[in-house]
Short mmCIF file of C-alpha atoms in Angstrom, two decimals:
data_model
loop_
_atom_site.label_atom_id
_atom_site.label_comp_id
_atom_site.label_asym_id
_atom_site.label_seq_id
_atom_site.Cartn_x
_atom_site.Cartn_y
_atom_site.Cartn_z
CA MET A 1 15.18 24.54 -21.98
CA ALA A 2 12.11 22.67 -23.28
CA PHE A 3 12.29 18.89 -23.17
CA GLU A 4 11.96 18.68 -26.97
CA ASN A 5 15.22 20.62 -27.27
CA TRP A 6 17.16 18.07 -25.22
CA ARG A 7 19.65 15.94 -27.08
CA ILE A 8 18.78 12.26 -27.49
CA GLY A 9 21.53 11.33 -25.03
CA GLY A 10 19.92 13.55 -22.40
CA LYS A 11 16.50 12.03 -22.97
CA LEU A 12 17.89 8.52 -22.67
CA THR A 13 19.75 9.58 -19.52
CA VAL A 14 16.43 10.69 -18.00
CA LEU A 15 14.89 7.32 -18.84
CA VAL A 16 17.84 5.41 -17.39
CA GLY A 17 17.80 7.65 -14.31
CA VAL A 18 14.11 6.99 -13.68
CA VAL A 19 14.56 3.24 -14.06
CA LEU A 20 17.65 3.17 -11.83
CA THR A 21 15.88 5.27 -9.19
CA GLY A 22 13.00 2.80 -9.19
CA LEU A 23 15.41 -0.11 -8.94
CA VAL A 24 17.21 1.55 -6.02
CA ILE A 25 13.88 2.07 -4.23
CA VAL A 26 12.80 -1.53 -4.83
CA GLY A 27 16.25 -2.77 -3.84
CA GLY A 28 16.13 -0.68 -0.68
CA ALA A 29 12.76 -2.18 0.14
CA GLY A 30 14.26 -5.63 -0.44
CA VAL A 31 17.20 -4.93 1.87
CA TYR A 32 14.84 -3.59 4.53
CA SER A 33 12.67 -6.65 4.08
CA LEU A 34 15.65 -8.97 4.54
CA ARG A 35 16.78 -7.12 7.65
CA SER A 36 13.25 -7.16 9.04
CA ALA A 37 12.97 -10.87 8.27
CA HIS A 38 16.28 -11.55 10.02
CA LYS A 39 15.18 -9.48 13.01
CA GLY A 40 11.88 -11.34 13.03
CA ILE A 41 13.61 -14.71 12.99
CA VAL A 42 15.82 -13.62 15.91
CA GLU A 43 12.73 -12.45 17.82
CA ILE A 44 10.92 -15.73 17.14
CA VAL A 45 13.92 -17.81 18.21
CA THR A 46 14.33 -15.65 21.33
CA ALA A 47 10.64 -15.95 22.19
CA ASP A 48 10.81 -19.73 21.80
CA ARG A 49 13.93 -19.82 23.94
CA ARG A 50 12.14 -17.86 26.67
CA ALA A 51 9.36 -20.44 26.78
CA GLU A 52 11.97 -23.20 26.78
CA LEU A 53 13.89 -21.59 29.64
CA GLY A 54 10.67 -21.27 31.62
CA ASN A 55 10.11 -25.01 31.27
CA GLU A 56 13.73 -25.80 32.17
CA ILE A 57 13.58 -23.64 35.30
CA ASN A 58 10.29 -25.27 36.26
CA GLN A 59 11.90 -28.68 35.82
CA GLY A 60 14.88 -27.64 37.95
CA VAL A 61 12.64 -26.41 40.80
CA LEU A 62 10.62 -29.62 40.55
CA ILE A 63 13.78 -31.72 40.85
CA ILE A 64 14.84 -29.75 43.94
CA ASN A 65 11.38 -30.21 45.46
CA ARG A 66 11.40 -33.95 44.81
CA ALA A 67 14.89 -34.23 46.30
CA GLU A 68 13.59 -32.40 49.36
CA TYR A 69 10.72 -34.89 49.73
CA ARG A 70 13.19 -37.72 49.35
CA ILE A 71 15.24 -36.26 52.20
CA SER A 72 12.19 -36.16 54.47
CA SER A 73 11.04 -39.67 53.61
CA LEU A 74 14.46 -41.34 53.44
CA PRO A 75 16.87 -39.19 55.45
CA GLU A 76 19.40 -42.00 55.50
CA GLN A 77 19.76 -41.48 51.68
CA ALA A 78 19.94 -37.71 52.02
CA GLN A 79 23.44 -37.33 50.55
CA ALA A 80 22.39 -38.52 47.09
CA ALA A 81 19.36 -36.22 47.19
CA ILE A 82 21.47 -33.29 48.38
CA GLN A 83 23.90 -33.82 45.49
CA ILE A 84 21.05 -33.71 42.98
CA MET A 85 19.65 -30.66 44.73
CA GLU A 86 22.98 -28.81 44.64
CA GLU A 87 23.39 -29.46 40.92
CA GLN A 88 20.04 -27.82 40.27
CA ARG A 89 20.77 -24.97 42.65
CA VAL A 90 23.79 -24.16 40.51
CA LEU A 91 21.91 -24.58 37.21
CA VAL A 92 18.64 -22.78 37.93
CA PRO A 93 20.17 -19.33 38.73
CA LYS A 94 22.10 -19.50 35.45
CA LEU A 95 18.88 -20.21 33.59
CA ILE A 96 17.16 -17.32 35.36
CA ASP A 97 20.04 -14.99 34.46
CA GLU A 98 19.79 -16.05 30.83
CA LEU A 99 16.06 -15.48 30.93
CA TYR A 100 16.62 -12.01 32.36
CA ALA A 101 19.13 -11.22 29.59
CA ILE A 102 16.79 -12.10 26.71
CA SER A 103 13.72 -10.46 28.29
CA THR A 104 15.12 -6.93 28.66
CA SER A 105 13.15 -5.62 25.65
CA ASP A 106 9.87 -6.84 27.15
CA ALA A 107 8.81 -4.93 30.26
CA GLU A 108 6.07 -7.38 31.24
CA GLY A 109 8.33 -10.36 30.62
CA SER A 110 11.11 -8.81 32.71
CA ARG A 111 8.65 -8.18 35.54
CA MET A 112 7.50 -11.80 35.45
CA VAL A 113 11.10 -13.07 35.44
CA GLY A 114 11.76 -10.91 38.49
CA GLU A 115 8.74 -12.51 40.15
CA ILE A 116 10.09 -15.98 39.34
CA ASP A 117 13.47 -15.04 40.80
CA ARG A 118 11.89 -13.75 44.03
CA LYS A 119 9.70 -16.83 44.41
CA TYR A 120 12.63 -19.14 43.73
CA ARG A 121 14.82 -17.38 46.30
CA ALA A 122 12.02 -17.56 48.87
CA TYR A 123 11.72 -21.27 48.17
CA LEU A 124 15.47 -21.75 48.64
CA VAL A 125 15.20 -20.21 52.09
CA GLU A 126 12.75 -22.99 53.01
CA VAL A 127 15.01 -25.59 51.38
CA ASP A 128 17.90 -24.37 53.50
CA ASP A 129 15.65 -24.67 56.56
CA THR A 130 14.90 -28.29 55.56
CA LEU A 131 18.61 -29.03 55.27
CA SER A 132 19.14 -27.38 58.65
CA LYS A 133 16.52 -29.68 60.17
CA LEU A 134 18.26 -32.63 58.53
CA ARG A 135 21.58 -31.66 60.07
CA GLY A 136 19.78 -31.33 63.42
CA LEU A 137 19.03 -35.05 63.34
CA ASN A 138 22.78 -35.78 63.67
CA ASN A 139 22.27 -38.98 61.71
CA ASN A 140 19.70 -40.05 64.34
CA PHE A 141 17.05 -40.80 61.73
CA SER A 142 14.86 -42.65 64.22
CA ASP A 143 14.28 -39.51 66.34
CA PRO A 144 10.52 -38.92 65.94
CA THR A 145 10.69 -35.28 67.01
CA GLY A 146 13.43 -34.50 64.55
CA ARG A 147 11.64 -36.39 61.77
CA GLN A 148 8.44 -34.46 62.51
CA LEU A 149 10.31 -31.15 62.31
CA LEU A 150 11.76 -32.31 59.02
CA PHE A 151 8.31 -33.21 57.64
CA THR A 152 6.91 -29.86 58.78
CA SER A 153 9.76 -27.99 57.12
CA VAL A 154 9.19 -29.83 53.83
CA ALA A 155 5.46 -29.08 53.97
CA THR A 156 6.17 -25.39 54.53
CA SER A 157 8.71 -25.48 51.75
CA ARG A 158 6.13 -27.01 49.43
CA ALA A 159 3.92 -23.95 49.77
CA GLU A 160 6.81 -21.72 48.60
CA ALA A 161 7.57 -24.17 45.79
CA ASP A 162 3.94 -24.03 44.66
CA GLU A 163 4.14 -20.24 44.41
CA ALA A 164 7.29 -20.59 42.31
CA PHE A 165 5.52 -23.14 40.09
CA VAL A 166 2.58 -20.76 39.61
CA ALA A 167 4.93 -17.93 38.63
CA LEU A 168 6.73 -20.26 36.21
CA ARG A 169 3.51 -21.54 34.65
CA ASN A 170 2.25 -17.98 34.22
CA TYR A 171 5.50 -16.95 32.60
CA THR A 172 5.62 -19.98 30.30
CA ALA A 173 2.07 -19.33 29.14
CA TYR A 174 2.92 -15.66 28.62
CA ALA A 175 6.09 -16.54 26.70
CA MET A 176 4.17 -18.88 24.42
CA ARG A 177 1.56 -16.20 23.72
CA TYR A 178 4.36 -13.71 23.11
CA ALA A 179 6.09 -16.09 20.70
CA GLU A 180 2.84 -16.61 18.80
CA ALA A 181 2.24 -12.85 18.62
CA VAL A 182 5.79 -12.23 17.39
CA THR A 183 5.39 -14.95 14.78
CA GLN A 184 2.11 -13.51 13.52
CA LEU A 185 3.53 -9.98 13.45
CA ASN A 186 6.57 -11.03 11.46
CA MET A 187 4.47 -13.07 9.05
CA ALA A 188 2.30 -10.00 8.45
CA LEU A 189 5.38 -7.81 8.02
CA THR A 190 6.91 -10.27 5.57
CA SER A 191 3.68 -10.39 3.56
CA THR A 192 3.53 -6.58 3.49
CA MET A 193 7.14 -6.26 2.34
CA MET A 194 6.61 -8.87 -0.36
CA PHE A 195 3.59 -6.91 -1.58
CA VAL A 196 5.60 -3.68 -1.54
CA MET A 197 8.43 -5.26 -3.51
CA ILE A 198 6.10 -6.82 -6.09
CA PHE A 199 4.00 -3.66 -6.42
CA GLY A 200 7.16 -1.53 -6.56
CA SER A 201 8.67 -3.71 -9.28
CA VAL A 202 5.48 -3.59 -11.36
CA PHE A 203 5.21 0.17 -10.80
CA VAL A 204 8.82 0.73 -11.91
CA ILE A 205 8.25 -1.40 -15.01
CA ILE A 206 5.07 0.46 -15.93
CA LEU A 207 6.55 3.89 -15.17
CA GLY A 208 9.74 3.11 -17.08
CA SER A 209 7.74 1.80 -20.02
CA LEU A 210 5.48 4.88 -20.03
CA ILE A 211 8.36 7.32 -19.84
CA GLY A 212 10.27 5.32 -22.45
CA TRP A 213 7.24 5.41 -24.75
CA LEU A 214 6.80 9.15 -24.26
CA ILE A 215 10.47 9.82 -24.90
CA ALA A 216 10.54 7.51 -27.92
CA SER A 217 7.30 8.68 -29.48
CA ARG A 218 7.54 12.40 -28.75
CA GLY A 219 11.24 12.92 -28.45
CA ILE A 220 12.87 10.45 -30.85
CA SER A 221 10.87 8.22 -33.21
CA GLY A 222 7.95 10.62 -33.76
CA PRO A 223 10.09 13.63 -34.67
CA ILE A 224 12.42 11.45 -36.76
CA GLY A 225 9.40 10.06 -38.66
CA MET A 226 8.12 13.55 -39.37
CA SER A 227 11.58 14.65 -40.49
CA VAL A 228 11.84 11.66 -42.83
CA ALA A 229 8.40 12.43 -44.29
CA ARG A 230 9.38 16.06 -44.92
CA LEU A 231 12.67 14.93 -46.44
CA LYS A 232 10.79 12.67 -48.90
CA ALA A 233 8.48 15.54 -49.78
CA LEU A 234 11.50 17.74 -50.35
CA ALA A 235 13.02 15.08 -52.57
CA ASP A 236 9.77 15.08 -54.55
CA GLY A 237 10.16 18.82 -55.13
CA ASP A 238 8.00 20.28 -52.34
CA THR A 239 9.87 23.41 -51.32
CA ASP A 240 6.86 25.36 -50.10
CA SER A 241 5.84 23.38 -47.00
CA PRO A 242 7.56 24.37 -43.74
CA ILE A 243 10.57 22.33 -42.63
CA TYR A 244 9.78 20.28 -39.49
CA GLY A 245 12.19 20.72 -36.60
CA ALA A 246 14.00 23.80 -37.87
CA GLY A 247 15.05 25.90 -34.90
CA ARG A 248 15.11 23.04 -32.38
CA LYS A 249 18.27 22.46 -30.36
CA ASP A 250 18.39 18.68 -30.58
CA GLU A 251 19.31 16.25 -33.35
CA ILE A 252 15.90 16.80 -34.98
CA GLY A 253 16.78 20.50 -35.17
CA ASP A 254 20.08 19.59 -36.81
CA ILE A 255 18.19 17.57 -39.44
CA GLY A 256 15.65 20.38 -39.90
CA ASN A 257 18.34 23.02 -40.31
CA THR A 258 20.13 20.82 -42.85
CA MET A 259 16.89 20.35 -44.80
CA SER A 260 16.32 24.10 -44.73
CA ALA A 261 19.74 24.70 -46.22
CA PHE A 262 19.09 21.96 -48.79
CA ARG A 263 15.70 23.51 -49.68
CA ASP A 264 17.25 26.96 -50.01
CA THR A 265 19.82 25.48 -52.38
CA ILE A 266 17.09 23.83 -54.45
CA VAL A 267 15.10 27.08 -54.57
CA ALA A 268 18.22 29.03 -55.57
CA ASN A 269 19.09 26.48 -58.26
CA ARG A 270 15.54 26.64 -59.59
CA ALA A 271 15.67 30.44 -59.67
CA ALA A 272 19.04 30.38 -61.44
CA ALA A 273 17.75 27.84 -63.98
CA ALA A 274 14.66 29.94 -64.62
CA ALA A 275 16.77 33.08 -65.05
CA GLU A 276 19.10 31.32 -67.49
CA ALA A 277 16.13 29.97 -69.45
CA GLU A 278 14.66 33.47 -69.63
CA ALA A 279 17.96 34.91 -70.81
CA LEU A 280 18.20 32.20 -73.46
CA ARG A 281 14.65 32.95 -74.62
CA VAL A 282 15.48 36.66 -74.86
CA ARG A 283 18.63 35.93 -76.86
CA GLU A 284 16.79 33.63 -79.19
CA ALA A 285 14.01 36.18 -79.69
CA ARG A 286 16.60 38.87 -80.37
CA GLY A 287 18.31 36.62 -82.94
CA VAL A 288 15.03 35.99 -84.72
CA ARG A 289 14.27 39.71 -84.83
CA LEU A 290 17.71 40.48 -86.10
CA ALA A 291 17.32 37.89 -88.87
CA GLU A 292 13.98 39.40 -89.84
CA LEU A 293 15.46 42.90 -90.04
CA THR A 294 18.38 41.64 -92.11
CA GLN A 295 16.07 39.97 -94.62
CA ALA A 296 13.95 43.12 -94.87
CA PHE A 297 16.99 45.23 -95.49
CA ASP A 298 18.30 42.92 -98.17
CA ALA A 299 14.89 42.99 -99.86
CA ASN A 300 14.81 46.79 -99.96
CA ILE A 301 18.25 47.00 -101.55
CA ALA A 302 17.35 44.54 -104.26
#
């Protein structure tokens, strides 16, 4: 069925359907944008947390290393240093585990965390050797041989600590670069989605307006205007021009068919009036002739 034969309700339904479809598309883009923004925020927070954890682990290893130096320089105060050291030895593995957990989606980050873990464990082996040397002193802190072994152990341990520090610094720098990249990516994504939503909204408005104008001008107001013009012409007595819309299946067709019936009635009434006038003329002419014949007859008799 041609579009012009659709009922007005159907045409308006098409317009509403187009507008609603556009709104659904724009709304879907908005929902996707919100989800992407939320995901981006989570990624940014996670990336910042990774850099923060790298610094915290570095600080924990540094505290252990300083406590180790304190043991070698002041073995008589070793218990306080050991207590500080043990607190960090409990904390640092937890921080590394957390770092592992939030780095699973990043292969390079996970590899670097694994490197940190290996370096830290290697350092702890040297720390344990330092504590073993301390216990070997048997509280005889004036034993020069034992003190020298303790100093040597701490120096060896420092080399392992330095490797752990290097791994931590590399990871922290990487995490900061990663956080910056994630931030830039999400800012670009947000800008793109905002553009899509704005462009989509404008497009839907323009498309809806265009379709609405086409439906109104060609399917509703235009045909109605032409029907009204033909109706005025019919009221003025024009029964010869064709009736606009006759034969259509929509409301304009209903109006056209009604005008056709009205025109046919006018034409029939005109024909009937003309026939009656002709019959009256014939009767009048016949009466005149009859009167003339009667007068002639009367004259002949006289």
